[in-house]
CSV table of C-alpha atoms in Angstrom, one decimal:
chain,number,residue,atom,x,y,z
W,1185,MET,CA,-104.9,-8.4,119.6
W,1186,SER,CA,-101.8,-10.4,118.7
W,1187,ALA,CA,-99.4,-7.7,119.9
W,1188,ALA,CA,-100.9,-7.9,123.4
W,1189,MET,CA,-100.1,-11.6,123.7
W,1190,ARG,CA,-97.0,-12.1,125.8
W,1191,VAL,CA,-94.6,-14.9,124.6
W,1192,GLY,CA,-92.0,-16.8,126.6
W,1193,ALA,CA,-89.8,-19.8,125.6
W,1194,VAL,CA,-88.6,-22.8,127.6
W,1195,VAL,CA,-85.4,-24.6,126.6
W,1196,ILE,CA,-84.0,-27.6,128.5
W,1197,THR,CA,-80.4,-28.6,128.1
W,1198,MET,CA,-77.9,-31.1,129.3
W,1199,GLY,CA,-75.2,-28.6,128.9
W,1200,ASN,CA,-73.4,-30.6,126.2
W,1201,ARG,CA,-74.3,-28.4,123.2
W,1202,PRO,CA,-73.3,-24.9,124.1
W,1203,GLU,CA,-72.8,-23.6,120.5
W,1204,GLU,CA,-76.1,-25.0,119.3
W,1205,LEU,CA,-77.8,-23.5,122.4
W,1206,ARG,CA,-76.3,-20.1,121.8
W,1207,ALA,CA,-77.5,-20.2,118.1
W,1208,LEU,CA,-81.0,-21.1,119.2
W,1209,LEU,CA,-81.1,-18.3,121.8
W,1210,ASP,CA,-79.9,-15.8,119.2
W,1211,SER,CA,-82.7,-16.9,116.8
W,1212,VAL,CA,-85.2,-16.3,119.6
W,1213,ALA,CA,-83.8,-12.9,120.3
W,1214,GLU,CA,-84.2,-12.0,116.6
W,1215,GLN,CA,-87.9,-12.6,116.6
W,1216,ASP,CA,-90.1,-9.8,115.3
W,1217,GLY,CA,-92.4,-7.9,117.7
W,1218,ASP,CA,-92.1,-7.8,121.5
W,1219,ARG,CA,-89.2,-9.5,123.2
W,1220,VAL,CA,-89.6,-13.2,123.9
W,1221,GLU,CA,-88.5,-13.9,127.4
W,1222,VAL,CA,-86.5,-17.1,127.7
W,1223,VAL,CA,-85.8,-19.6,130.5
W,1224,VAL,CA,-83.1,-22.2,130.1
W,1225,VAL,CA,-83.3,-25.2,132.4
W,1226,GLY,CA,-80.2,-27.2,133.1
W,1227,ASN,CA,-81.6,-30.7,133.5
W,1228,GLY,CA,-79.1,-32.1,136.0
W,1229,SER,CA,-76.2,-30.1,134.6
W,1230,PRO,CA,-74.8,-26.5,134.7
W,1231,VAL,CA,-76.2,-24.2,132.0
W,1232,PRO,CA,-73.6,-22.9,129.6
W,1233,ASP,CA,-73.0,-19.2,129.1
W,1234,VAL,CA,-76.1,-17.5,127.8
W,1235,PRO,CA,-76.9,-14.0,126.6
W,1236,GLU,CA,-77.7,-11.3,129.0
W,1237,GLY,CA,-81.4,-11.3,129.9
W,1238,VAL,CA,-81.9,-15.0,129.5
W,1239,ARG,CA,-82.9,-16.6,132.8
W,1240,THR,CA,-81.5,-19.9,133.9
W,1241,VAL,CA,-82.6,-22.7,136.3
W,1242,GLU,CA,-80.1,-25.5,137.2
W,1243,LEU,CA,-81.6,-28.7,138.6
W,1244,PRO,CA,-79.5,-31.0,140.8
W,1245,GLU,CA,-80.7,-34.1,138.9
W,1246,ASN,CA,-82.1,-34.9,135.5
W,1247,LEU,CA,-85.9,-34.9,135.8
W,1248,GLY,CA,-86.4,-36.1,132.2
W,1249,ILE,CA,-87.9,-34.1,129.4
W,1250,PRO,CA,-91.4,-33.5,130.8
W,1251,GLY,CA,-90.0,-32.8,134.3
W,1252,GLY,CA,-87.5,-30.3,133.0
W,1253,ARG,CA,-90.1,-28.5,130.8
W,1254,ASN,CA,-92.5,-28.4,133.7
W,1255,VAL,CA,-89.9,-26.6,135.8
W,1256,GLY,CA,-89.5,-24.1,132.9
W,1257,ILE,CA,-93.3,-23.6,132.8
W,1258,GLU,CA,-93.4,-22.7,136.5
W,1259,ALA,CA,-90.5,-20.2,136.0
W,1260,PHE,CA,-93.2,-18.1,134.3
W,1261,GLY,CA,-95.4,-18.3,137.3
W,1262,PRO,CA,-97.9,-21.0,138.3
W,1263,GLY,CA,-98.9,-22.8,135.1
W,1264,GLY,CA,-96.9,-20.2,133.1
W,1265,GLN,CA,-99.5,-17.5,133.8
W,1266,ASP,CA,-97.0,-14.6,133.5
W,1267,VAL,CA,-97.2,-15.1,129.7
W,1268,ASP,CA,-99.9,-16.0,127.3
W,1269,ILE,CA,-97.9,-18.3,125.0
W,1270,LEU,CA,-94.9,-20.6,125.7
W,1271,LEU,CA,-92.6,-21.9,123.0
W,1272,PHE,CA,-90.8,-25.2,123.7
W,1273,LEU,CA,-87.7,-25.5,121.7
W,1274,ASP,CA,-84.9,-28.2,121.5
W,1275,ASP,CA,-81.5,-26.8,122.5
W,1276,ASP,CA,-80.0,-28.0,119.2
W,1277,GLY,CA,-82.7,-26.4,117.1
W,1278,LEU,CA,-82.9,-23.1,115.4
W,1279,LEU,CA,-85.9,-20.9,114.5
W,1280,ALA,CA,-85.7,-20.6,110.7
W,1281,ARG,CA,-87.7,-17.4,110.4
W,1282,HIS,CA,-87.9,-14.1,112.3
W,1283,ASP,CA,-91.7,-14.0,112.4
W,1284,THR,CA,-92.4,-17.3,114.1
W,1285,ALA,CA,-93.3,-15.7,117.5
W,1286,GLU,CA,-95.5,-13.2,115.7
W,1287,LEU,CA,-97.2,-16.0,113.6
W,1288,CYS,CA,-98.0,-17.7,116.9
W,1289,ARG,CA,-99.5,-14.5,118.4
W,1290,ARG,CA,-101.7,-14.1,115.3
W,1291,ALA,CA,-102.8,-17.7,115.3
W,1292,PHE,CA,-103.8,-17.8,119.0
W,1293,ALA,CA,-105.4,-14.4,118.8
W,1294,ALA,CA,-107.5,-15.4,115.8
W,1295,ASP,CA,-108.8,-18.7,117.2
W,1296,PRO,CA,-109.7,-18.7,120.9
W,1297,GLU,CA,-110.1,-22.5,120.9
W,1298,LEU,CA,-106.6,-23.1,119.6
W,1299,GLY,CA,-104.5,-24.5,122.4
W,1300,ILE,CA,-101.3,-25.9,120.9
W,1301,ILE,CA,-99.3,-25.4,117.7
W,1302,SER,CA,-96.9,-28.0,116.4
W,1303,PHE,CA,-94.1,-26.5,114.2
W,1304,ARG,CA,-92.5,-28.2,111.2
W,1305,ILE,CA,-89.1,-29.6,111.9
W,1306,ALA,CA,-86.7,-29.4,108.9
W,1307,ASP,CA,-83.1,-30.5,108.5
W,1308,PRO,CA,-81.0,-27.3,108.2
W,1309,GLU,CA,-78.9,-28.6,105.3
W,1310,THR,CA,-81.4,-30.5,103.2
W,1311,GLY,CA,-84.7,-28.9,104.2
W,1312,GLU,CA,-86.1,-32.4,104.6
W,1313,THR,CA,-88.9,-33.1,107.1
W,1314,GLN,CA,-89.0,-36.6,108.4
W,1315,ARG,CA,-92.3,-38.4,108.3
W,1316,ARG,CA,-92.2,-39.0,112.0
W,1317,HIS,CA,-92.1,-35.2,112.5
W,1318,VAL,CA,-95.5,-34.7,110.9
W,1319,PRO,CA,-98.0,-35.4,113.7
W,1320,ARG,CA,-100.6,-37.2,111.7
W,1321,LEU,CA,-101.1,-40.5,109.9
W,1322,ARG,CA,-101.2,-38.9,106.4
W,1323,ALA,CA,-97.6,-37.6,106.6
W,1324,SER,CA,-96.5,-37.7,103.0
W,1325,ASP,CA,-96.9,-33.9,102.5
W,1326,PRO,CA,-95.2,-32.0,105.4
W,1327,MET,CA,-96.0,-28.7,103.7
W,1328,ARG,CA,-99.7,-29.2,104.3
W,1329,SER,CA,-100.9,-27.5,107.5
W,1330,SER,CA,-103.8,-29.2,109.3
W,1331,ARG,CA,-105.7,-29.9,112.5
W,1332,VAL,CA,-104.0,-32.7,114.4
W,1333,THR,CA,-104.3,-34.8,117.5
W,1334,THR,CA,-100.7,-34.5,118.9
W,1335,PHE,CA,-97.7,-32.3,118.6
W,1336,LEU,CA,-93.8,-32.3,118.6
W,1337,GLY,CA,-92.3,-31.9,122.0
W,1338,GLY,CA,-89.2,-29.7,121.1
W,1339,ALA,CA,-90.9,-27.5,118.4
W,1340,ASN,CA,-94.2,-26.2,119.6
W,1341,ALA,CA,-96.2,-23.3,121.2
W,1342,VAL,CA,-98.8,-23.8,123.9
W,1343,ARG,CA,-101.4,-21.3,125.1
W,1344,THR,CA,-100.7,-21.2,128.9
W,1345,LYS,CA,-104.5,-21.4,129.6
W,1346,VAL,CA,-104.2,-25.0,128.6
W,1347,PHE,CA,-101.8,-25.7,131.5
W,1348,ALA,CA,-104.1,-23.9,133.9
W,1349,GLU,CA,-107.0,-26.1,132.8
W,1350,VAL,CA,-105.5,-29.6,132.3
W,1351,GLY,CA,-102.1,-29.4,134.0
W,1352,GLY,CA,-98.6,-29.8,132.7
W,1353,LEU,CA,-96.7,-32.7,131.2
W,1354,PRO,CA,-96.5,-36.0,133.0
W,1355,ASP,CA,-93.3,-35.9,135.0
W,1356,GLU,CA,-93.2,-39.7,135.5
W,1357,PHE,CA,-92.9,-40.4,131.7
W,1358,PHE,CA,-89.3,-39.0,131.7
W,1359,TYR,CA,-89.0,-39.5,127.9
W,1360,ALA,CA,-91.5,-40.5,125.1
W,1361,HIS,CA,-95.3,-39.9,124.6
W,1362,GLU,CA,-95.6,-37.1,127.1
W,1363,GLU,CA,-96.8,-34.8,124.3
W,1364,THR,CA,-99.6,-37.1,123.4
W,1365,ASP,CA,-100.7,-37.4,127.0
W,1366,LEU,CA,-101.0,-33.6,127.2
W,1367,ALA,CA,-102.6,-33.4,123.8
W,1368,TRP,CA,-105.3,-35.9,124.6
W,1369,ARG,CA,-106.1,-34.1,127.9
W,1370,ALA,CA,-106.3,-30.8,126.0
W,1371,LEU,CA,-108.5,-32.2,123.3
W,1372,ASN,CA,-110.8,-33.7,125.9
W,1373,ALA,CA,-111.1,-30.2,127.5
W,1374,GLY,CA,-112.2,-28.8,124.1
W,1375,TRP,CA,-108.9,-27.3,122.9
W,1376,LEU,CA,-107.7,-27.6,119.3
W,1377,ILE,CA,-104.2,-28.5,118.0
W,1378,ASP,CA,-102.7,-27.3,114.7
W,1379,TYR,CA,-99.7,-28.4,112.7
W,1380,ARG,CA,-98.3,-25.4,110.9
W,1381,SER,CA,-95.8,-25.9,108.1
W,1382,ASP,CA,-94.9,-22.2,108.0
W,1383,MET,CA,-93.5,-22.3,111.5
W,1384,VAL,CA,-90.2,-24.0,111.1
W,1385,LEU,CA,-87.5,-25.2,113.5
W,1386,PHE,CA,-84.3,-26.3,111.9
W,1387,HIS,CA,-83.0,-29.5,113.6
W,1388,PRO,CA,-80.5,-32.0,112.3
W,1389,THR,CA,-82.0,-35.3,111.1
W,1390,THR,CA,-81.8,-37.9,113.8
W,1391,ALA,CA,-83.2,-41.3,114.8
W,1392,PRO,CA,-85.1,-41.5,118.1
W,1393,SER,CA,-83.5,-44.9,118.7
W,1394,ARG,CA,-80.2,-43.2,119.3
W,1395,HIS,CA,-81.3,-42.9,123.0
W,1396,ALA,CA,-80.3,-46.0,125.0
W,1397,VAL,CA,-83.6,-46.1,126.8
W,1398,TYR,CA,-85.7,-45.6,123.7
W,1399,HIS,CA,-87.3,-49.0,123.3
W,1400,ARG,CA,-88.1,-49.5,127.0
W,1401,MET,CA,-89.5,-46.0,127.5
W,1402,VAL,CA,-91.6,-46.1,124.4
W,1403,ALA,CA,-93.3,-49.3,125.4
W,1404,ARG,CA,-93.7,-48.5,129.1
W,1405,ASN,CA,-95.1,-45.0,128.4
W,1406,ARG,CA,-97.4,-46.3,125.6
W,1407,VAL,CA,-99.1,-48.5,128.3
W,1408,TRP,CA,-99.2,-45.7,130.8
W,1409,LEU,CA,-100.7,-43.4,128.1
W,1410,ALA,CA,-103.5,-45.8,127.4
W,1411,ARG,CA,-104.2,-46.6,131.1
W,1412,ARG,CA,-104.3,-42.9,132.0
W,1413,ASN,CA,-106.4,-41.6,129.2
W,1414,LEU,CA,-108.5,-44.2,127.2
W,1415,PRO,CA,-111.9,-45.6,128.0
W,1416,ALA,CA,-111.5,-49.1,129.4
W,1417,PRO,CA,-112.7,-51.0,126.2
W,1418,LEU,CA,-110.1,-49.2,124.1
W,1419,VAL,CA,-107.1,-49.9,126.2
W,1420,PRO,CA,-106.5,-53.5,125.0
W,1421,VAL,CA,-107.3,-52.5,121.4
W,1422,TYR,CA,-104.9,-49.7,121.4
W,1423,LEU,CA,-102.0,-51.6,123.0
W,1424,GLY,CA,-102.8,-54.7,120.8
W,1425,VAL,CA,-102.4,-52.7,117.7
W,1426,TRP,CA,-99.1,-51.2,118.8
W,1427,LEU,CA,-97.8,-54.7,119.8
W,1428,LEU,CA,-98.6,-55.9,116.2
W,1429,LEU,CA,-97.0,-52.8,114.7
W,1430,THR,CA,-93.9,-53.3,116.8
W,1431,LEU,CA,-93.5,-56.9,115.7
W,1432,ALA,CA,-94.1,-56.0,112.1
W,1433,ARG,CA,-91.2,-53.5,112.2
W,1434,ARG,CA,-88.9,-56.5,113.1
W,1435,PRO,CA,-86.7,-54.8,115.7
W,1436,SER,CA,-83.4,-56.5,116.7
W,1437,ARG,CA,-83.5,-59.1,119.5
W,1438,PRO,CA,-82.1,-56.7,122.1
W,1439,ALA,CA,-84.5,-53.9,121.1
W,1440,LEU,CA,-87.5,-56.3,121.3
W,1441,ALA,CA,-86.4,-57.6,124.7
W,1442,ALA,CA,-86.2,-54.0,125.9
W,1443,TRP,CA,-89.6,-53.2,124.4
W,1444,PHE,CA,-91.3,-56.2,126.1
W,1445,GLY,CA,-89.6,-55.3,129.4
W,1446,GLY,CA,-91.0,-51.8,129.1
W,1447,PHE,CA,-94.4,-53.1,128.1
W,1448,LYS,CA,-94.5,-55.3,131.3
W,1449,GLU,CA,-93.3,-52.3,133.4
W,1450,GLY,CA,-96.2,-50.3,132.1
W,1451,TRP,CA,-98.7,-52.7,133.5
W,1452,THR,CA,-96.9,-53.4,136.8
W,1453,THR,CA,-96.1,-49.8,137.9
W,1454,SER,CA,-98.2,-46.8,138.7
W,1455,CYS,CA,-99.2,-44.7,135.7
W,1456,GLY,CA,-100.4,-41.8,137.7
W,1457,PRO,CA,-104.0,-40.5,137.9
W,1458,ARG,CA,-106.5,-42.1,135.5
W,1459,ARG,CA,-108.9,-39.7,133.8
W,1460,PRO,CA,-110.4,-41.4,130.8
W,1461,MET,CA,-111.4,-39.2,127.9
W,1462,ARG,CA,-115.1,-38.9,127.0
W,1463,TRP,CA,-116.4,-40.9,124.1
W,1464,ARG,CA,-117.2,-37.6,122.4
W,1465,THR,CA,-113.4,-37.0,122.4
W,1466,VAL,CA,-112.8,-40.5,120.9
W,1467,TRP,CA,-115.1,-39.5,118.1
W,1468,ARG,CA,-113.4,-36.1,117.7
W,1469,LEU,CA,-110.0,-37.8,117.4
W,1470,THR,CA,-111.5,-40.2,114.8
W,1471,ARG,CA,-112.8,-37.3,112.7
W,1472,LEU,CA,-109.4,-35.6,112.9
W,1473,GLY,CA,-107.9,-38.7,111.2
W,1474,ARG,CA,-106.4,-40.5,114.2
W,1475,PRO,CA,-108.7,-42.7,116.3
W,1476,PRO,CA,-107.1,-43.6,119.6
W,1477,VAL,CA,-106.5,-47.2,118.6
W,1478,ILE,CA,-103.3,-46.4,116.7
């Protein structure tokens, strides 16, 4: 069954890491089993030279991470329907093993309710996995695979039937929390999400705050995430908890000002369509160890 599952890969790039991109594409080409077809999306920039057989799409403007990935999905037909599985990989990452695509085929073939797999991200030099890269609250043991409630955006595999059922990533988010938005919609539709420690993407250790827009986008999109997906009584609880957590982390004055600016923007701008999850899904998230209040 696994051999029959067609696998594609979407990589978005700003064109500024040509050597890393080439190494990633080589690691995809070296995967065991049937060839993985790859689409590289230039997100407002030209695509560097890529190996023969790799398709490219060059966008005239930067659509953000979810917008760029959605373009990559559609390059495989509506909702990615030309393949069964899509890998989403950061352009400065590298698949650590040759059997990752085959492990994905086997996992999805074995469990028809499995919709998304989150890979383990490890530093190529130290092998370290940062806590923030383990998509669960109990993150002290990155080598433990488990069912989870969200996934890592640049190191994952998605069954394309998920996109057909719940839609793609939220374009308007641009950066931050778009994965959780898709995850919550997928879980609400009955799909499962796994974190797999044996599926590894090498990626240099970084801090998300390196992005200039980080604090504003994180706050704005957190509000949008709640407004779009949570039952009304949980919206103020969820956002209140995150407000307290943000203050407890004692960010710098400029960072806190940017965060509050984004928080306000999240309430005063359109968040897109509101489709609150069922209370049954709230309970499901709670049983999986992450109730949607944190």
